[in-house]
Coordinates of C-alpha atoms in Angstrom, one line a residue:
X1 CA 27.2 12.9 56.2
X2 CA 26.4 10.4 53.6
X3 CA 25.1 12.6 51.3
X4 CA 26.1 16.1 50.2
X5 CA 22.4 16.8 49.0
X6 CA 19.1 15.5 49.2
X7 CA 16.1 16.3 46.6
X8 CA 12.6 16.0 47.5
X9 CA 10.8 15.2 44.2
X10 CA 11.7 13.4 41.1
X11 CA 10.1 15.8 38.3
X12 CA 11.9 17.7 35.8
X13 CA 13.4 20.3 38.2
X14 CA 14.5 17.6 40.4
X15 CA 16.3 15.5 37.5
X16 CA 18.2 18.6 36.3
X17 CA 19.3 19.7 39.8
X18 CA 20.4 16.0 40.7
X19 CA 22.2 15.7 37.2
X20 CA 24.0 19.1 37.7
X21 CA 25.1 18.3 41.3
X22 CA 26.1 14.7 40.5
X23 CA 28.0 15.8 37.4
X24 CA 29.9 18.0 40.0
X25 CA 30.9 14.8 41.9
X26 CA 28.3 15.4 44.7
X27 CA 26.4 12.5 46.3
X28 CA 22.7 13.1 46.2
X29 CA 19.6 11.2 47.5
X30 CA 16.6 11.5 45.3
X31 CA 13.1 10.7 46.9
X32 CA 9.4 10.7 45.6
X33 CA 6.3 9.6 46.9
X34 CA 5.4 8.0 43.9
X35 CA 6.6 4.8 42.0
X36 CA 9.6 4.9 39.6
X37 CA 7.2 4.7 37.0
X38 CA 6.4 8.6 37.3
X39 CA 10.0 9.6 37.1
X40 CA 9.8 13.2 35.2
X41 CA 6.6 14.1 36.8
X42 CA 4.2 16.4 35.0
X43 CA 6.9 17.2 32.1
X44 CA 6.4 13.9 31.0
X45 CA 2.8 14.6 30.3
X46 CA 3.5 18.0 28.8
X47 CA 3.4 19.1 25.0
X48 CA 7.0 20.0 25.6
X49 CA 6.7 23.5 24.5
X50 CA 9.5 25.9 25.3
X51 CA 9.8 29.5 25.2
X52 CA 12.9 30.6 23.3
X53 CA 14.0 34.1 22.0
X54 CA 15.7 34.6 18.6
X55 CA 16.1 31.1 17.8
X56 CA 17.4 29.5 14.5
X57 CA 13.8 28.1 14.1
X58 CA 12.3 31.7 14.2
X59 CA 14.7 33.1 12.0
X60 CA 14.1 30.6 9.5
X61 CA 10.3 31.4 9.5
X62 CA 11.1 35.2 9.1
X63 CA 10.2 35.9 12.6
X64 CA 12.3 39.1 14.0
X65 CA 12.6 38.5 18.0
X66 CA 15.1 39.9 20.4
X67 CA 15.5 39.7 24.0
X68 CA 14.5 43.2 24.4
X69 CA 11.1 42.4 22.9
X70 CA 10.7 39.2 24.8
X71 CA 11.3 41.3 28.4
X72 CA 8.7 43.7 26.8
X73 CA 6.3 41.2 26.5
X74 CA 7.2 39.6 29.9
X75 CA 6.8 42.7 31.7
X76 CA 3.5 43.5 30.1
X77 CA 2.2 40.0 30.9
X78 CA 3.6 39.4 34.3
X79 CA 2.0 42.9 35.6
X80 CA 4.4 42.8 38.7
X81 CA 3.0 45.0 41.3
X82 CA 4.5 43.9 44.8
X83 CA 8.0 44.9 43.7
X84 CA 9.1 45.6 47.3
X85 CA 8.2 42.4 48.8
X86 CA 6.5 39.3 47.0
X87 CA 7.8 40.2 43.5
X88 CA 11.3 41.2 44.2
X89 CA 12.9 38.1 43.8
X90 CA 10.3 37.0 41.3
X91 CA 11.1 39.8 38.9
X92 CA 14.9 39.1 39.2
X93 CA 14.5 35.4 38.1
X94 CA 12.3 36.5 35.3
X95 CA 15.0 38.8 34.0
X96 CA 17.6 35.9 34.4
X97 CA 15.3 33.4 32.5
X98 CA 14.4 35.8 29.5
X99 CA 18.1 36.0 29.2
X100 CA 18.7 32.5 29.5
X101 CA 15.8 31.9 26.8
X102 CA 17.6 34.4 24.7
X103 CA 21.2 33.0 24.7
X104 CA 22.2 29.6 26.3
X105 CA 18.8 27.6 26.5
X106 CA 18.8 26.1 23.1
X107 CA 22.3 25.4 23.0
X108 CA 22.5 23.8 26.4
X109 CA 19.6 21.5 25.3
X110 CA 20.6 20.9 21.8
X111 CA 24.0 19.7 23.2
X112 CA 22.1 17.2 25.1
X113 CA 20.6 15.7 22.1
X114 CA 17.1 17.9 22.2
X115 CA 15.7 18.8 18.9
X116 CA 12.8 20.8 17.8
X117 CA 9.7 20.8 15.5
X118 CA 10.4 23.4 12.8
X119 CA 7.2 25.2 13.0
X120 CA 7.0 27.7 16.0
X121 CA 3.7 28.2 17.9
X122 CA 2.3 31.3 18.6
X123 CA 0.8 31.1 22.1
X124 CA -1.0 33.7 24.5
X125 CA -1.4 36.2 21.5
X126 CA -2.4 38.8 23.8
X127 CA -4.6 41.2 21.8
X128 CA -3.7 44.3 23.7
X129 CA -1.3 47.1 23.0
X130 CA 2.1 46.6 22.2
X131 CA 3.1 46.8 26.0
X132 CA 0.3 44.7 27.1
X133 CA -0.2 40.7 27.8
X134 CA 0.9 38.3 25.2
X135 CA 3.7 37.3 22.7
X136 CA 4.4 39.7 20.1
X137 CA 5.9 36.8 17.7
X138 CA 5.6 33.1 17.9
X139 CA 7.9 31.6 20.4
X140 CA 6.3 28.2 21.4
X141 CA 9.3 25.6 20.4
X142 CA 7.9 22.1 20.4
X143 CA 10.5 19.4 21.6
X144 CA 10.9 16.9 19.1
X145 CA 9.4 13.9 21.1
X146 CA 7.3 16.3 23.2
X147 CA 7.6 15.9 27.1
X148 CA 9.4 12.5 27.2
X149 CA 12.1 14.0 24.6
X150 CA 12.6 16.8 26.9
X151 CA 12.8 14.4 30.1
X152 CA 15.1 11.9 28.3
X153 CA 18.4 13.5 28.6
X154 CA 18.1 14.4 32.4
X155 CA 16.7 10.9 33.3
X156 CA 19.4 9.5 31.5
X157 CA 22.2 11.5 33.1
X158 CA 20.6 10.7 36.6
X159 CA 20.5 6.9 36.1
X160 CA 24.2 6.8 35.0
X161 CA 25.1 8.5 38.3
X162 CA 22.7 5.7 39.9
X163 CA 25.3 3.1 38.3
X164 CA 28.1 5.0 39.3
X165 CA 27.1 5.4 43.1
X166 CA 26.8 9.2 42.9
X167 CA 23.0 9.2 43.1
X168 CA 20.6 7.3 45.0
X169 CA 16.9 7.3 44.0
X170 CA 14.2 6.1 46.7
X171 CA 10.7 6.0 45.3
X172 CA 7.7 5.5 47.8
X173 CA 9.5 7.7 50.1
X174 CA 7.1 10.5 51.2
X175 CA 8.6 13.4 53.1
X176 CA 6.4 14.5 56.3
X177 CA 9.0 16.9 58.0
X178 CA 12.2 19.0 57.2
X179 CA 14.7 18.3 60.1
X180 CA 16.1 21.6 61.4
X181 CA 19.2 22.4 63.7
X182 CA 18.9 25.8 64.7
X183 CA 18.2 27.9 61.7
X184 CA 19.1 25.4 59.5
X185 CA 17.4 22.4 57.5
X186 CA 19.7 19.5 57.8
X187 CA 17.5 16.5 56.5
X188 CA 14.1 15.0 56.0
X189 CA 12.0 12.5 57.7
X190 CA 8.9 10.7 56.5
X191 CA 7.0 7.6 55.7
X192 CA 7.8 4.6 53.2
X193 CA 4.8 3.6 51.5
X194 CA 3.8 0.3 50.3
X195 CA 5.3 -0.7 47.0
X196 CA 3.1 0.0 44.1
X197 CA 2.8 -1.2 40.6
X198 CA 0.8 1.8 39.7
X199 CA 1.3 3.1 36.0
X200 CA 2.3 6.6 35.6
X201 CA -0.3 9.1 36.4
X202 CA -2.6 6.6 38.2
X203 CA -3.5 6.7 41.8
X204 CA -1.0 4.8 44.2
X205 CA -1.6 3.4 47.5
X206 CA -1.1 5.7 50.6
X207 CA -0.2 2.5 53.0
X208 CA 2.6 3.1 55.2
X209 CA 5.3 0.3 55.9
X210 CA 8.0 2.1 57.4
X211 CA 9.6 5.3 58.3
X212 CA 12.9 7.2 57.2
X213 CA 15.2 9.8 58.3
X214 CA 17.9 11.1 56.4
X215 CA 20.5 14.1 56.9
X216 CA 22.6 16.2 54.1
X217 CA 24.3 19.4 53.9
X218 CA 21.4 20.8 51.5
X219 CA 17.7 19.9 51.1
X220 CA 16.2 20.9 47.7
X221 CA 12.3 20.9 47.4
X222 CA 11.2 20.2 43.8
X223 CA 7.7 18.8 44.7
X224 CA 5.5 20.7 42.2
X225 CA 2.5 22.6 42.8
X226 CA -1.3 22.4 43.9
X227 CA -3.1 21.5 40.5
X228 CA -4.4 18.2 41.9
X229 CA -5.9 19.8 45.0
X230 CA -9.0 21.3 44.1
X231 CA -9.8 22.6 47.8
X232 CA -6.6 24.4 48.1
X233 CA -7.3 25.9 44.5
X234 CA -10.4 27.4 45.7
X235 CA -9.1 28.3 49.1
X236 CA -6.6 30.5 47.3
X237 CA -8.8 31.4 44.4
X238 CA -8.4 35.4 43.9
X239 CA -11.7 37.5 43.6
X240 CA -10.2 39.2 40.7
X241 CA -11.2 36.0 38.7
X242 CA -14.7 35.7 39.9
X243 CA -16.0 32.9 42.1
X244 CA -14.0 29.6 42.0
X245 CA -15.4 27.1 39.8
X246 CA -18.2 24.6 41.0
X247 CA -16.8 22.1 38.7
X248 CA -13.3 21.5 37.3
X249 CA -11.4 19.1 35.7
X250 CA -7.8 18.2 36.7
X251 CA -4.8 18.8 34.3
X252 CA -2.6 16.8 36.7
X253 CA -2.9 13.8 38.8
X254 CA -4.2 13.6 42.1
X255 CA -0.6 13.5 44.0
X256 CA 0.4 17.1 42.9
X257 CA -1.3 18.3 46.3
X258 CA 0.9 20.8 47.5
X259 CA 1.9 18.9 50.4
X260 CA 5.6 20.1 50.6
X261 CA 4.5 23.7 50.6
X262 CA 2.9 23.8 53.8
X263 CA 5.6 21.2 55.3
X264 CA 8.4 23.7 54.2
X265 CA 6.5 26.7 55.4
X266 CA 6.7 24.9 58.9
X267 CA 10.5 24.7 58.7
X268 CA 10.6 28.6 58.2
X269 CA 10.0 28.9 54.4
X270 CA 8.2 31.9 53.0
X271 CA 5.0 31.2 50.7
X272 CA 4.3 34.3 48.5
X273 CA 1.7 35.2 45.7
X274 CA -0.8 32.4 46.7
X275 CA -3.3 34.2 44.9
X276 CA -1.6 33.6 41.7
X277 CA -2.3 30.4 39.3
X278 CA -2.7 29.5 35.8
X279 CA -5.7 27.4 34.9
X280 CA -7.0 26.6 31.3
X281 CA -10.2 27.6 30.0
X282 CA -10.6 25.0 27.0
X283 CA -10.5 21.7 29.1
X284 CA -12.5 18.6 27.8
X285 CA -13.0 15.5 29.8
X286 CA -10.8 12.6 28.8
X287 CA -12.8 9.9 27.3
X288 CA -10.0 7.6 28.2
X289 CA -9.0 8.9 31.8
X290 CA -5.6 8.1 33.4
X291 CA -6.6 9.9 36.8
X292 CA -9.7 11.1 38.6
X293 CA -11.5 14.1 36.6
X294 CA -8.6 13.8 33.9
X295 CA -8.9 16.9 31.7
X296 CA -7.4 17.6 28.5
X297 CA -6.5 21.1 27.3
X298 CA -7.6 21.9 23.7
X299 CA -4.8 24.1 22.1
X300 CA -7.0 26.2 19.6
X301 CA -6.6 28.2 16.6
X302 CA -8.1 31.8 16.4
X303 CA -11.2 31.0 14.4
X304 CA -13.7 28.9 16.7
X305 CA -16.9 31.3 17.9
X306 CA -16.5 31.3 21.8
X307 CA -19.7 31.7 23.5
X308 CA -20.5 31.8 27.1
X309 CA -23.0 29.3 29.2
X310 CA -26.1 31.6 27.8
X311 CA -24.8 31.4 24.2
X312 CA -23.4 35.1 24.2
X313 CA -20.3 35.7 22.3
X314 CA -17.3 37.0 24.4
X315 CA -15.9 40.2 23.6
X316 CA -12.4 41.2 22.2
X317 CA -9.6 40.0 23.1
X318 CA -11.2 36.9 24.5
X319 CA -10.7 35.0 21.6
X320 CA -9.3 31.3 21.4
X321 CA -5.4 31.3 22.1
X322 CA -5.1 35.0 23.2
X323 CA -5.6 35.5 26.9
X324 CA -6.1 32.4 28.9
X325 CA -6.6 34.3 32.3
X326 CA -8.7 37.0 30.9
X327 CA -11.1 34.7 29.4
X328 CA -10.9 32.7 32.8
X329 CA -12.2 36.0 34.4
X330 CA -14.8 36.5 32.0
X331 CA -16.1 33.0 32.1
X332 CA -16.4 32.9 35.9
X333 CA -18.1 36.0 36.0
X334 CA -20.8 34.8 34.0
X335 CA -21.7 32.8 37.2
X336 CA -21.3 29.4 35.1
X337 CA -17.9 27.3 35.1
X338 CA -18.1 26.1 31.4
X339 CA -18.4 27.8 28.0
X340 CA -18.8 26.9 24.4
X341 CA -16.8 26.7 21.0
X342 CA -18.9 26.6 17.8
X343 CA -16.9 25.7 14.7
X344 CA -16.9 24.1 11.4
X345 CA -15.2 20.5 10.1
X346 CA -12.7 23.2 8.4
X347 CA -11.6 24.6 11.4
X348 CA -11.3 21.4 13.5
X349 CA -9.2 19.9 10.7
X350 CA -6.6 22.6 10.9
X351 CA -6.8 24.4 14.2
X352 CA -7.6 21.8 16.8
X353 CA -4.5 20.4 18.8
X354 CA -4.7 18.5 22.0
X355 CA -2.0 19.3 24.6
X356 CA -0.1 16.4 26.2
X357 CA 2.6 13.9 25.0
X358 CA 0.0 11.2 25.1
X359 CA -2.1 13.2 22.8
X360 CA 0.4 13.6 20.1
X361 CA 1.7 10.2 19.3
X362 CA 3.3 11.4 16.1
X363 CA 5.4 14.1 17.5
X364 CA 6.0 12.1 20.8
X365 CA 6.8 9.1 18.8
X366 CA 9.5 11.6 16.3
X367 CA 7.5 10.0 13.4
X368 CA 7.9 12.6 10.6
X369 CA 5.1 10.1 8.4
X370 CA 2.5 10.6 11.0
X371 CA 3.2 14.4 11.7
X372 CA 3.0 14.7 7.9
X373 CA -0.6 13.0 7.9
X374 CA -1.8 15.9 9.6
X375 CA -2.3 18.0 6.3
X376 CA -4.5 15.0 5.0
X377 CA -8.1 15.6 5.2
X378 CA -9.9 14.9 8.3
X379 CA -9.2 15.9 12.0
X380 CA -6.0 14.4 13.7
X381 CA -6.4 10.9 15.1
X382 CA -6.7 12.0 18.9
X383 CA -9.1 14.7 18.0
X384 CA -11.4 12.4 16.2
X385 CA -11.4 10.2 19.0
X386 CA -12.6 12.9 21.2
X387 CA -15.3 13.6 18.5
X388 CA -16.3 10.2 18.2
X389 CA -16.3 9.3 22.2
X390 CA -16.0 12.5 23.9
X391 CA -18.8 13.5 26.1
X392 CA -18.3 17.2 25.4
X393 CA -19.0 17.4 21.8
X394 CA -22.2 18.0 19.5
X395 CA -21.9 17.7 15.9
X396 CA -24.9 18.4 13.4
X397 CA -25.7 19.5 10.0
X398 CA -27.9 22.3 11.0
X399 CA -27.5 25.0 13.6
X400 CA -31.0 24.2 15.2
X401 CA -29.9 20.6 15.8
X402 CA -26.5 21.8 17.2
X403 CA -28.4 24.0 19.7
X404 CA -30.9 21.3 20.5
X405 CA -27.9 19.0 21.1
X406 CA -26.0 21.5 23.4
X407 CA -29.0 22.0 25.4
X408 CA -29.4 18.1 26.1
X409 CA -25.9 17.9 27.0
X410 CA -26.1 20.3 29.9
X411 CA -29.7 19.6 30.6
X412 CA -30.1 23.5 31.4
X413 CA -31.8 24.7 28.3
X414 CA -29.7 28.1 28.5
X415 CA -29.3 28.5 24.7
X416 CA -31.4 30.2 22.3
X417 CA -31.3 29.3 18.7
X418 CA -32.4 32.7 17.4
X419 CA -30.0 34.5 19.5
X420 CA -26.9 32.4 18.3
X421 CA -28.2 32.4 14.8
X422 CA -28.2 36.2 14.8
X423 CA -24.7 36.4 16.3
X424 CA -23.0 33.8 13.8
X425 CA -25.0 35.4 10.7
X426 CA -23.5 38.8 11.7
X427 CA -20.2 37.2 12.0
X428 CA -20.5 35.8 8.8
X429 CA -21.4 38.8 6.8
X430 CA -18.3 40.4 8.1
X431 CA -16.4 37.8 5.7
X432 CA -17.8 39.1 2.6
X433 CA -15.1 41.9 2.7
X434 CA -11.1 41.7 3.4
X435 CA -11.7 44.5 5.9
X436 CA -13.9 44.2 8.7
X437 CA -14.8 45.7 12.0
X438 CA -15.0 42.4 13.9
X439 CA -11.5 42.2 15.6
X440 CA -11.9 38.2 15.7
X441 CA -11.7 38.1 12.0
X442 CA -9.0 40.8 11.8
X443 CA -6.8 38.9 14.0
X444 CA -7.2 35.5 12.1
X445 CA -6.1 37.2 8.9
X446 CA -3.2 38.8 10.7
X447 CA -2.3 35.3 11.9
X448 CA -2.2 34.0 8.6
X449 CA 0.4 36.6 7.8
X450 CA 2.8 34.4 9.4
X451 CA 3.9 31.6 7.2
X452 CA 3.6 28.9 10.2
X453 CA 0.0 29.8 11.2
X454 CA -0.9 29.6 7.3
X455 CA 0.7 26.4 6.7
X456 CA -0.7 24.3 9.6
X457 CA -2.6 26.3 12.1
X458 CA -5.1 28.9 11.2
X459 CA -7.8 27.8 8.7
X460 CA -8.7 30.1 5.8
X461 CA -11.7 32.7 7.0
X462 CA -14.9 31.2 5.6
X463 CA -18.3 31.3 6.7
X464 CA -19.4 29.3 9.8
X465 CA -23.0 28.6 8.4
X466 CA -22.0 27.5 4.7
X467 CA -23.2 24.1 4.5
X468 CA -19.7 23.4 2.5
X469 CA -17.8 23.9 5.4
X470 CA -19.8 21.6 7.7
X471 CA -20.7 19.8 9.6
X472 CA -21.1 22.1 12.5
X473 CA -19.3 21.2 15.7
X474 CA -19.8 22.4 19.3
X475 CA -17.5 21.6 22.2
X476 CA -18.3 22.3 25.8
X477 CA -15.1 23.8 27.4
X478 CA -14.6 23.3 31.1
X479 CA -12.3 24.8 33.5
X480 CA -9.1 22.4 33.9
X481 CA -6.3 22.9 36.6
X482 CA -3.0 23.3 36.0
X483 CA -0.1 25.7 37.4
X484 CA 0.8 27.3 40.5
X485 CA 2.3 30.5 39.9
X486 CA 3.2 31.7 43.7
X487 CA 5.2 29.5 46.0
X488 CA 8.4 29.3 48.1
X489 CA 10.4 32.7 47.7
X490 CA 14.0 32.1 46.8
X491 CA 17.0 34.1 45.6
X492 CA 18.8 33.4 42.6
X493 CA 20.7 30.7 44.0
X494 CA 17.4 28.9 44.7
X495 CA 18.0 29.4 48.5
X496 CA 14.5 29.5 50.3
X497 CA 13.9 32.6 52.2
X498 CA 12.2 33.2 55.4
X499 CA 9.4 36.0 56.6
X500 CA 12.4 38.3 57.3
X501 CA 13.9 37.9 53.9
X502 CA 16.8 35.7 55.0
X503 CA 18.2 32.7 53.3
X504 CA 17.4 29.6 55.4
X505 CA 20.7 27.8 55.6
X506 CA 20.6 24.3 54.0
X507 CA 17.3 24.8 52.4
X508 CA 16.5 25.4 48.6
X509 CA 13.8 25.2 46.0
X510 CA 13.2 24.9 42.3
X511 CA 10.3 24.3 39.9
X512 CA 6.5 24.9 40.4
X513 CA 6.8 24.7 44.2
X514 CA 9.0 28.0 44.2
X515 CA 6.9 29.7 41.4
X516 CA 9.4 28.5 38.9
X517 CA 11.9 30.7 40.6
X518 CA 11.8 33.7 43.3
X519 CA 8.4 32.6 44.2
X520 CA 6.6 33.9 41.1
X521 CA 8.7 34.1 38.1
X522 CA 5.5 34.8 35.9
X523 CA 3.7 37.4 38.0
X524 CA -0.1 37.5 37.3
X525 CA 0.1 35.6 33.7
X526 CA 2.5 33.6 31.8
X527 CA 3.8 33.4 28.3
X528 CA 3.6 29.8 27.9
X529 CA 6.5 27.4 27.1
X530 CA 7.8 29.0 30.6
X531 CA 6.5 26.1 32.9
X532 CA 8.8 23.2 31.8
X533 CA 11.3 25.9 30.9
X534 CA 11.1 27.3 34.4
X535 CA 11.9 23.9 35.8
X536 CA 14.8 23.4 33.6
X537 CA 16.2 26.9 34.6
X538 CA 15.5 26.8 38.2
X539 CA 16.7 23.5 38.5
X540 CA 19.9 24.0 36.7
X541 CA 20.5 27.1 39.0
X542 CA 19.7 25.6 42.3
X543 CA 21.5 22.3 41.4
X544 CA 24.7 24.3 40.4
X545 CA 24.6 26.7 43.4
X546 CA 24.3 23.6 45.8
X547 CA 27.3 22.1 44.2
X548 CA 29.4 25.0 44.8
X549 CA 28.7 25.4 48.3
X550 CA 28.5 21.7 49.8

């Protein structure tokens, strides 16, 4: 055979696996249906956050972390309850990944030139008991250069192997079938799409101009999840999260459609945990969209007042940044697919960040000067652009005017000024003492005990309705699709299993298409920083396993 291995999908997991195999001297064919401009896939668009345990960055900030604490948090978050079946391999992958994050992960990346922002973020704070969901300590390490900075070393390695002949990259090659010989997968066939000059993330033509067929000793599927396929999301939507959203933004381009999941299933691969998924609740419509229904997620600090569509404050622990899926369930069970933040100018200046490499030009561009400008008065530039141009923002000096603008924005007239004023006044009274029964205020005061939050992330507690903290700001929050937590079930080498639990010879999977490992490394919930991290780990493990066998 001309190739030792074929990799389907040129996202982060595919690049990592390709680099590992080529480093071992194997001849690899890398194919992707999108143009070369999309190399790196969804990781390129990401904020570049990585889950690390007991890192030098944590220790410098006085954070005491350990593998044992991280595993406690992972188990409390994942809630594995199908351990004799669908969760069997996912749990094994999770344990291996936590060990990787506590040991080799940072050094491995550091040796390739990856560096980290010195302040560690505290995502998914939980709000339950010690063994419940959430990160007990800050673990969200932002790559210096965000997503592009994380993709770069692997793209560089792959392109070096393209020059030396060990890697062939064929964009605009859409796989339609996996080729079987008996129980083994021996290759791929599909359609050559018309060349496209579409920029990264933009829709590309699906016009077919030819066909192809390639064979190899191993085929690795790294094609991503279903986040761009809203019909499939709704089909798999679990009843525990309420009814599927009637309206939803897309956190990924349309080509993230899950095609390879069904194609691999037809070839004998087993899909598990279809009902597990990860969608964000703090989505705003991009005022300058790149793809259809392009949504941007707000990465909020803990101070904003969170109201449902009818203006009722969510109960604990449904606070900003605490429990993504818990709040998603609460929102969907209201019968509406949107909710509201009410906040002040002081809060938005300190606590609003936007997810994505393109929304953080200072970090993505590795500009220390621009990063330091975040401490200056005023909202960060990308946030201010949404305040000025985004359709989901309302700004007013008085609460009555704010509520009027919110009602006009939805044209549903669901919000009652008196009810919302009562709730915010009640909250503001709790600021008068350093102690309180309002658990959100307790939580934000507790957050400021962490130096990273106090310095750059959490505003000092203040009264929302005090004019000196204004103007008042309301943000309509939409559901934004994102990640697939289930997928192709794999063993610890990344080999895809069939319905009998047996490894399919020659067939492997890594990244989101495999639930980031094993068909669901996260269980029901994620701790953040574990999506691109899961692509790194599963791609590396599959690539090394294939290299040792072919």
